[in-house]
PDB file of C-alpha atoms in Angstrom:
ATOM      1  CA  ALA A   1     130.685 147.254 146.624  1.00 77.00           C
ATOM      2  CA  GLN A   2     133.559 145.803 143.437  1.00 86.00           C
ATOM      3  CA  LYS A   3     131.899 145.471 140.164  1.00 92.00           C
ATOM      4  CA  VAL A   4     133.191 145.641 136.492  1.00 95.00           C
ATOM      5  CA  THR A   5     132.120 146.609 133.594  1.00 96.00           C
ATOM      6  CA  GLN A   6     132.487 145.997 129.847  1.00 96.00           C
ATOM      7  CA  ALA A   7     129.902 147.257 127.891  1.00 95.00           C
ATOM      8  CA  GLN A   8     131.027 145.246 124.717  1.00 96.00           C
ATOM      9  CA  THR A   9     129.255 142.021 124.397  1.00 95.00           C
ATOM     10  CA  GLU A  10     130.809 140.944 121.389  1.00 96.00           C
ATOM     11  CA  ILE A  11     133.536 142.572 118.666  1.00 97.00           C
ATOM     12  CA  SER A  12     134.055 141.587 114.969  1.00 97.00           C
ATOM     13  CA  VAL A  13     136.926 143.139 113.203  1.00 97.00           C
ATOM     14  CA  VAL A  14     139.511 141.992 110.055  1.00 97.00           C
ATOM     15  CA  GLU A  15     142.557 140.283 110.530  1.00 97.00           C
ATOM     16  CA  LYS A  16     144.711 142.795 111.145  1.00 97.00           C
ATOM     17  CA  GLU A  17     142.875 145.861 112.115  1.00 98.00           C
ATOM     18  CA  ASP A  18     142.810 147.852 115.863  1.00 98.00           C
ATOM     19  CA  VAL A  19     140.444 146.853 118.108  1.00 98.00           C
ATOM     20  CA  THR A  20     139.805 148.201 121.980  1.00 98.00           C
ATOM     21  CA  LEU A  21     138.569 145.929 124.124  1.00 98.00           C
ATOM     22  CA  ASP A  22     136.873 148.555 127.254  1.00 98.00           C
ATOM     23  CA  CYS A  23     136.399 147.626 130.785  1.00 98.00           C
ATOM     24  CA  VAL A  24     134.962 150.366 133.268  1.00 98.00           C
ATOM     25  CA  TYR A  25     134.791 149.739 137.309  1.00 97.00           C
ATOM     26  CA  GLU A  26     133.686 150.050 140.256  1.00 95.00           C
ATOM     27  CA  THR A  27     135.442 150.222 144.036  1.00 91.00           C
ATOM     28  CA  ARG A  28     136.152 151.819 147.201  1.00 89.00           C
ATOM     29  CA  ASP A  29     139.145 150.683 147.817  1.00 86.00           C
ATOM     30  CA  THR A  30     141.999 152.753 147.253  1.00 85.00           C
ATOM     31  CA  THR A  31     144.707 149.575 146.679  1.00 84.00           C
ATOM     32  CA  TYR A  32     143.131 147.496 144.016  1.00 87.00           C
ATOM     33  CA  TYR A  33     144.367 145.221 141.842  1.00 87.00           C
ATOM     34  CA  LEU A  34     142.841 144.994 137.171  1.00 91.00           C
ATOM     35  CA  PHE A  35     143.593 142.255 135.144  1.00 92.00           C
ATOM     36  CA  TRP A  36     142.761 140.768 131.571  1.00 95.00           C
ATOM     37  CA  TYR A  37     142.371 137.613 131.030  1.00 94.00           C
ATOM     38  CA  LYS A  38     141.441 135.304 127.975  1.00 96.00           C
ATOM     39  CA  GLN A  39     139.041 132.994 127.742  1.00 95.00           C
ATOM     40  CA  PRO A  40     139.835 130.646 124.186  1.00 94.00           C
ATOM     41  CA  PRO A  41     137.678 127.895 122.899  1.00 91.00           C
ATOM     42  CA  SER A  42     138.974 125.945 124.965  1.00 89.00           C
ATOM     43  CA  GLY A  43     137.452 127.059 127.746  1.00 89.00           C
ATOM     44  CA  GLU A  44     140.503 128.491 130.163  1.00 90.00           C
ATOM     45  CA  LEU A  45     141.260 131.369 131.230  1.00 91.00           C
ATOM     46  CA  VAL A  46     144.601 132.522 130.755  1.00 92.00           C
ATOM     47  CA  PHE A  47     146.281 135.310 132.489  1.00 90.00           C
ATOM     48  CA  LEU A  48     147.407 138.269 130.251  1.00 92.00           C
ATOM     49  CA  ILE A  49     148.409 141.138 132.571  1.00 90.00           C
ATOM     50  CA  ARG A  50     148.279 142.357 136.599  1.00 87.00           C
ATOM     51  CA  ARG A  51     148.110 146.296 137.259  1.00 88.00           C
ATOM     52  CA  ASN A  52     148.064 148.072 140.196  1.00 85.00           C
ATOM     53  CA  SER A  53     146.056 151.038 141.435  1.00 88.00           C
ATOM     54  CA  PHE A  54     149.440 153.260 141.652  1.00 86.00           C
ATOM     55  CA  ASP A  55     150.803 152.452 138.882  1.00 83.00           C
ATOM     56  CA  GLU A  56     148.613 154.032 135.894  1.00 82.00           C
ATOM     57  CA  GLN A  57     152.054 153.989 132.944  1.00 82.00           C
ATOM     58  CA  ASN A  58     150.480 152.138 130.730  1.00 84.00           C
ATOM     59  CA  GLU A  59     152.000 148.708 129.601  1.00 85.00           C
ATOM     60  CA  ILE A  60     152.707 146.967 125.721  1.00 87.00           C
ATOM     61  CA  SER A  61     153.379 143.788 125.350  1.00 88.00           C
ATOM     62  CA  GLY A  62     153.677 142.755 121.520  1.00 93.00           C
ATOM     63  CA  ARG A  63     150.422 143.608 120.471  1.00 95.00           C
ATOM     64  CA  TYR A  64     148.711 144.437 123.813  1.00 96.00           C
ATOM     65  CA  SER A  65     148.410 146.988 125.390  1.00 94.00           C
ATOM     66  CA  TRP A  66     147.201 148.308 128.186  1.00 94.00           C
ATOM     67  CA  ASN A  67     145.521 152.029 128.927  1.00 95.00           C
ATOM     68  CA  PHE A  68     144.602 152.090 132.595  1.00 94.00           C
ATOM     69  CA  GLN A  69     143.357 155.694 133.668  1.00 94.00           C
ATOM     70  CA  LYS A  70     141.781 156.334 137.325  1.00 93.00           C
ATOM     71  CA  SER A  71     140.241 159.895 136.442  1.00 93.00           C
ATOM     72  CA  THR A  72     137.699 157.695 134.203  1.00 95.00           C
ATOM     73  CA  SER A  73     138.376 154.183 136.365  1.00 96.00           C
ATOM     74  CA  SER A  74     138.894 152.523 133.320  1.00 96.00           C
ATOM     75  CA  PHE A  75     141.461 149.719 132.248  1.00 96.00           C
ATOM     76  CA  ASN A  76     140.942 149.202 128.784  1.00 97.00           C
ATOM     77  CA  PHE A  77     143.013 146.326 126.069  1.00 97.00           C
ATOM     78  CA  THR A  78     144.173 147.187 122.931  1.00 97.00           C
ATOM     79  CA  ILE A  79     145.587 144.465 120.224  1.00 97.00           C
ATOM     80  CA  THR A  80     147.117 145.822 117.084  1.00 97.00           C
ATOM     81  CA  ALA A  81     147.163 144.411 114.114  1.00 97.00           C
ATOM     82  CA  SER A  82     144.810 141.782 115.137  1.00 97.00           C
ATOM     83  CA  GLN A  83     145.021 138.056 114.245  1.00 97.00           C
ATOM     84  CA  VAL A  84     142.702 134.824 113.691  1.00 96.00           C
ATOM     85  CA  VAL A  85     144.504 133.739 116.956  1.00 96.00           C
ATOM     86  CA  ASP A  86     143.265 136.265 119.164  1.00 97.00           C
ATOM     87  CA  SER A  87     139.512 135.263 118.758  1.00 97.00           C
ATOM     88  CA  ALA A  88     138.081 134.583 122.374  1.00 97.00           C
ATOM     89  CA  VAL A  89     136.153 135.783 125.137  1.00 96.00           C
ATOM     90  CA  TYR A  90     138.447 138.332 127.421  1.00 97.00           C
ATOM     91  CA  PHE A  91     137.339 139.683 130.853  1.00 96.00           C
ATOM     92  CA  CYS A  92     138.880 142.132 132.772  1.00 96.00           C
ATOM     93  CA  ALA A  93     138.858 141.357 136.771  1.00 93.00           C
ATOM     94  CA  LEU A  94     138.836 143.494 139.629  1.00 91.00           C
ATOM     95  CA  SER A  95     140.625 142.853 143.290  1.00 85.00           C
ATOM     96  CA  GLY A  96     140.319 144.486 146.306  1.00 73.00           C
ATOM     97  CA  GLY A  97     144.508 145.577 147.475  1.00 58.00           C
ATOM     98  CA  GLY A  98     145.068 142.767 150.311  1.00 56.00           C
ATOM     99  CA  PHE A  99     141.782 140.902 150.059  1.00 55.00           C
ATOM    100  CA  GLY A 100     143.903 138.446 147.833  1.00 58.00           C
ATOM    101  CA  ASN A 101     141.761 136.284 144.861  1.00 57.00           C
ATOM    102  CA  GLU A 102     138.067 135.406 146.810  1.00 59.00           C
ATOM    103  CA  LYS A 103     137.380 138.890 146.173  1.00 70.00           C
ATOM    104  CA  LEU A 104     137.545 139.138 142.686  1.00 82.00           C
ATOM    105  CA  THR A 105     135.054 140.502 140.184  1.00 88.00           C
ATOM    106  CA  PHE A 106     135.397 139.367 136.906  1.00 91.00           C
ATOM    107  CA  GLY A 107     133.233 141.078 133.816  1.00 94.00           C
ATOM    108  CA  THR A 108     130.920 139.804 131.754  1.00 94.00           C
ATOM    109  CA  GLY A 109     133.387 139.794 128.850  1.00 95.00           C
ATOM    110  CA  THR A 110     133.901 140.706 125.416  1.00 96.00           C
ATOM    111  CA  ARG A 111     133.658 137.739 122.595  1.00 96.00           C
ATOM    112  CA  LEU A 112     136.301 139.053 120.189  1.00 98.00           C
ATOM    113  CA  THR A 113     136.068 137.314 116.652  1.00 97.00           C
ATOM    114  CA  ILE A 114     138.788 138.263 113.671  1.00 97.00           C
ATOM    115  CA  ILE A 115     137.392 137.392 111.076  1.00 97.00           C
ATOM    116  CA  PRO A 116     140.561 136.574 108.031  1.00 95.00           C
TER     117      PRO A 116
ATOM    118  CA  GLU B   1     151.255 118.009 132.500  1.00 55.00           C
ATOM    119  CA  THR B   2     149.024 120.418 131.711  1.00 68.00           C
ATOM    120  CA  GLY B   3     148.995 123.105 134.826  1.00 92.00           C
ATOM    121  CA  VAL B   4     145.114 122.551 136.000  1.00 95.00           C
ATOM    122  CA  THR B   5     143.572 119.537 134.977  1.00 96.00           C
ATOM    123  CA  GLN B   6     139.553 118.821 135.233  1.00 97.00           C
ATOM    124  CA  THR B   7     137.121 115.786 134.568  1.00 97.00           C
ATOM    125  CA  PRO B   8     135.143 115.357 133.239  1.00 97.00           C
ATOM    126  CA  ARG B   9     134.980 117.922 130.206  1.00 96.00           C
ATOM    127  CA  HIS B  10     131.801 117.419 129.930  1.00 96.00           C
ATOM    128  CA  LEU B  11     128.772 115.521 132.385  1.00 95.00           C
ATOM    129  CA  VAL B  12     125.020 115.134 132.161  1.00 95.00           C
ATOM    130  CA  MET B  13     122.780 113.951 134.221  1.00 92.00           C
ATOM    131  CA  GLY B  14     120.052 114.120 135.539  1.00 90.00           C
ATOM    132  CA  MET B  15     118.044 116.465 138.784  1.00 87.00           C
ATOM    133  CA  THR B  16     118.510 113.004 141.037  1.00 87.00           C
ATOM    134  CA  ASN B  17     121.887 111.929 139.858  1.00 88.00           C
ATOM    135  CA  LYS B  18     125.219 112.072 142.066  1.00 93.00           C
ATOM    136  CA  LYS B  19     127.615 113.049 140.240  1.00 95.00           C
ATOM    137  CA  SER B  20     131.311 115.187 140.806  1.00 97.00           C
ATOM    138  CA  LEU B  21     133.814 117.194 139.461  1.00 98.00           C
ATOM    139  CA  LYS B  22     137.672 116.603 139.957  1.00 98.00           C
ATOM    140  CA  CYS B  23     140.294 119.273 139.801  1.00 98.00           C
ATOM    141  CA  GLU B  24     144.435 118.388 139.668  1.00 97.00           C
ATOM    142  CA  GLN B  25     147.057 120.924 139.848  1.00 96.00           C
ATOM    143  CA  HIS B  26     150.385 120.117 138.511  1.00 93.00           C
ATOM    144  CA  LEU B  27     151.897 123.739 139.690  1.00 91.00           C
ATOM    145  CA  GLY B  28     152.554 123.092 143.134  1.00 90.00           C
ATOM    146  CA  HIS B  29     150.459 125.613 143.983  1.00 89.00           C
ATOM    147  CA  ASN B  30     148.605 126.220 148.052  1.00 88.00           C
ATOM    148  CA  ALA B  31     145.255 127.853 146.966  1.00 89.00           C
ATOM    149  CA  MET B  32     142.375 126.200 144.939  1.00 91.00           C
ATOM    150  CA  TYR B  33     139.285 128.017 143.721  1.00 92.00           C
ATOM    151  CA  TRP B  34     135.564 126.729 141.987  1.00 95.00           C
ATOM    152  CA  TYR B  35     134.199 129.267 139.654  1.00 94.00           C
ATOM    153  CA  LYS B  36     130.564 128.837 137.748  1.00 96.00           C
ATOM    154  CA  GLN B  37     130.346 130.252 134.680  1.00 95.00           C
ATOM    155  CA  SER B  38     127.130 130.823 132.667  1.00 92.00           C
ATOM    156  CA  ALA B  39     126.012 132.329 129.739  1.00 86.00           C
ATOM    157  CA  LYS B  40     126.171 136.491 129.928  1.00 78.00           C
ATOM    158  CA  LYS B  41     127.140 136.400 133.487  1.00 85.00           C
ATOM    159  CA  PRO B  42     130.155 137.232 135.611  1.00 86.00           C
ATOM    160  CA  LEU B  43     132.463 134.576 136.446  1.00 90.00           C
ATOM    161  CA  GLU B  44     130.754 133.973 140.233  1.00 91.00           C
ATOM    162  CA  LEU B  45     133.331 132.427 142.608  1.00 89.00           C
ATOM    163  CA  MET B  46     131.789 129.244 144.718  1.00 93.00           C
ATOM    164  CA  PHE B  47     134.466 128.024 147.208  1.00 92.00           C
ATOM    165  CA  VAL B  48     137.889 128.818 148.018  1.00 89.00           C
ATOM    166  CA  TYR B  49     140.600 126.398 149.927  1.00 90.00           C
ATOM    167  CA  ASN B  50     144.266 127.850 151.335  1.00 85.00           C
ATOM    168  CA  PHE B  51     146.568 125.158 152.260  1.00 83.00           C
ATOM    169  CA  LYS B  52     143.039 122.625 152.134  1.00 82.00           C
ATOM    170  CA  GLU B  53     141.391 124.518 154.478  1.00 83.00           C
ATOM    171  CA  GLN B  54     138.007 126.430 153.504  1.00 84.00           C
ATOM    172  CA  THR B  55     138.341 130.234 153.330  1.00 81.00           C
ATOM    173  CA  GLU B  56     134.722 130.961 151.010  1.00 77.00           C
ATOM    174  CA  ASN B  57     132.147 129.376 150.390  1.00 78.00           C
ATOM    175  CA  ASN B  58     129.289 131.924 148.662  1.00 78.00           C
ATOM    176  CA  SER B  59     126.699 131.789 149.827  1.00 86.00           C
ATOM    177  CA  VAL B  60     126.704 128.599 147.227  1.00 92.00           C
ATOM    178  CA  PRO B  61     123.439 125.848 147.526  1.00 93.00           C
ATOM    179  CA  SER B  62     124.637 122.875 149.656  1.00 93.00           C
ATOM    180  CA  ARG B  63     123.557 119.999 146.674  1.00 95.00           C
ATOM    181  CA  PHE B  64     126.814 122.650 145.397  1.00 96.00           C
ATOM    182  CA  SER B  65     129.518 120.321 148.448  1.00 95.00           C
ATOM    183  CA  PRO B  66     133.380 120.456 147.822  1.00 95.00           C
ATOM    184  CA  GLU B  67     136.341 118.174 148.888  1.00 96.00           C
ATOM    185  CA  CYS B  68     139.899 119.232 148.995  1.00 95.00           C
ATOM    186  CA  PRO B  69     141.816 115.709 150.214  1.00 94.00           C
ATOM    187  CA  ASN B  70     144.833 117.762 149.604  1.00 92.00           C
ATOM    188  CA  SER B  71     146.507 120.801 148.225  1.00 89.00           C
ATOM    189  CA  SER B  72     146.441 119.181 144.875  1.00 94.00           C
ATOM    190  CA  HIS B  73     143.701 118.350 144.164  1.00 96.00           C
ATOM    191  CA  LEU B  74     139.701 119.517 144.509  1.00 97.00           C
ATOM    192  CA  PHE B  75     136.213 118.542 144.784  1.00 97.00           C
ATOM    193  CA  LEU B  76     132.802 119.330 143.431  1.00 97.00           C
ATOM    194  CA  HIS B  77     130.229 116.340 143.998  1.00 97.00           C
ATOM    195  CA  LEU B  78     126.910 117.638 143.041  1.00 96.00           C
ATOM    196  CA  HIS B  79     123.444 116.013 143.737  1.00 93.00           C
ATOM    197  CA  THR B  80     120.099 116.622 143.230  1.00 93.00           C
ATOM    198  CA  LEU B  81     120.700 119.813 140.804  1.00 93.00           C
ATOM    199  CA  GLN B  82     117.780 121.522 139.402  1.00 94.00           C
ATOM    200  CA  PRO B  83     118.260 122.268 135.774  1.00 93.00           C
ATOM    201  CA  GLU B  84     119.613 126.154 135.885  1.00 93.00           C
ATOM    202  CA  ASP B  85     123.055 124.548 137.592  1.00 95.00           C
ATOM    203  CA  SER B  86     124.205 123.921 133.841  1.00 96.00           C
ATOM    204  CA  ALA B  87     127.018 126.271 133.230  1.00 96.00           C
ATOM    205  CA  LEU B  88     130.065 125.675 132.708  1.00 96.00           C
ATOM    206  CA  TYR B  89     132.234 124.872 136.127  1.00 97.00           C
ATOM    207  CA  LEU B  90     136.367 126.039 136.252  1.00 96.00           C
ATOM    208  CA  CYS B  91     138.760 125.206 138.679  1.00 96.00           C
ATOM    209  CA  ALA B  92     142.138 127.236 139.290  1.00 92.00           C
ATOM    210  CA  SER B  93     144.459 127.099 141.210  1.00 91.00           C
ATOM    211  CA  SER B  94     147.202 129.540 142.783  1.00 87.00           C
ATOM    212  CA  GLN B  95     150.028 130.276 144.859  1.00 83.00           C
ATOM    213  CA  ASP B  96     148.278 131.097 147.610  1.00 73.00           C
ATOM    214  CA  LYS B  97     144.589 133.423 148.617  1.00 62.00           C
ATOM    215  CA  LEU B  98     146.832 136.539 149.565  1.00 57.00           C
ATOM    216  CA  GLY B  99     146.731 140.202 147.885  1.00 43.00           C
ATOM    217  CA  GLY B 100     150.525 139.916 147.252  1.00 45.00           C
ATOM    218  CA  LEU B 101     149.747 137.358 144.293  1.00 55.00           C
ATOM    219  CA  ALA B 102     146.061 139.019 143.713  1.00 58.00           C
ATOM    220  CA  GLY B 103     144.568 137.895 140.678  1.00 60.00           C
ATOM    221  CA  GLU B 104     147.133 135.460 139.037  1.00 80.00           C
ATOM    222  CA  LEU B 105     144.934 132.707 138.555  1.00 87.00           C
ATOM    223  CA  PHE B 106     145.355 129.422 136.671  1.00 90.00           C
ATOM    224  CA  PHE B 107     142.425 127.713 135.303  1.00 92.00           C
ATOM    225  CA  GLY B 108     140.813 124.703 134.054  1.00 94.00           C
ATOM    226  CA  GLU B 109     139.683 124.377 130.685  1.00 94.00           C
ATOM    227  CA  GLY B 110     136.676 123.323 132.897  1.00 95.00           C
ATOM    228  CA  SER B 111     133.765 121.029 132.909  1.00 97.00           C
ATOM    229  CA  ARG B 112     130.981 121.697 130.882  1.00 96.00           C
ATOM    230  CA  LEU B 113     127.807 120.764 133.084  1.00 96.00           C
ATOM    231  CA  THR B 114     124.226 120.199 131.711  1.00 95.00           C
ATOM    232  CA  VAL B 115     121.034 119.601 134.081  1.00 94.00           C
ATOM    233  CA  LEU B 116     118.197 117.598 132.749  1.00 92.00           C
TER     234      LEU B 116
END
């Protein structure tokens, strides 16, 4: 069975601070994908990143960076120099390789509030 | 037009009512999904349609009845709901449901349902 744990329910930081959102996963699949989604107040989830299990390179996209560590089954997300527009609920998700979207397992989300 | 549109955005209904949620995608995708988002719970996949055929019913009670007349439209018919069914219902689409594009879902803004 797959499981995604986001232990941080809510985080508040002052604007311009860096913040890291934690994600720990469990799976028996040897091939799998990890994702982060952002849900702003408007409601729709927005896809941020997909990482496959064979690619442990960290990725940076502007102020966003992701740290994938297979040894600790973690896929953490860091926002550098946070901005008010980053306020949202962030979801980590896991999909078993080859099973498609019907096996996408989401965490419970972390609500991030950036204080101006 | 936005990629995935859901109507209504808000719905209040009694337990004996019959109502429907509508989802329309303008992305040319072949797979569509219904998810349920309840407070402090992971997103729950309810139904998956691929090329208009239902490929997943995640043990959803029969009081929820999906309909997919074509690849662009998805409905969720509601009848004799319970108060615990109150939640945000999210529609999503993807190019297809296969693993190669797993996880890159495009979500609508959701329909906030309240059952009295």
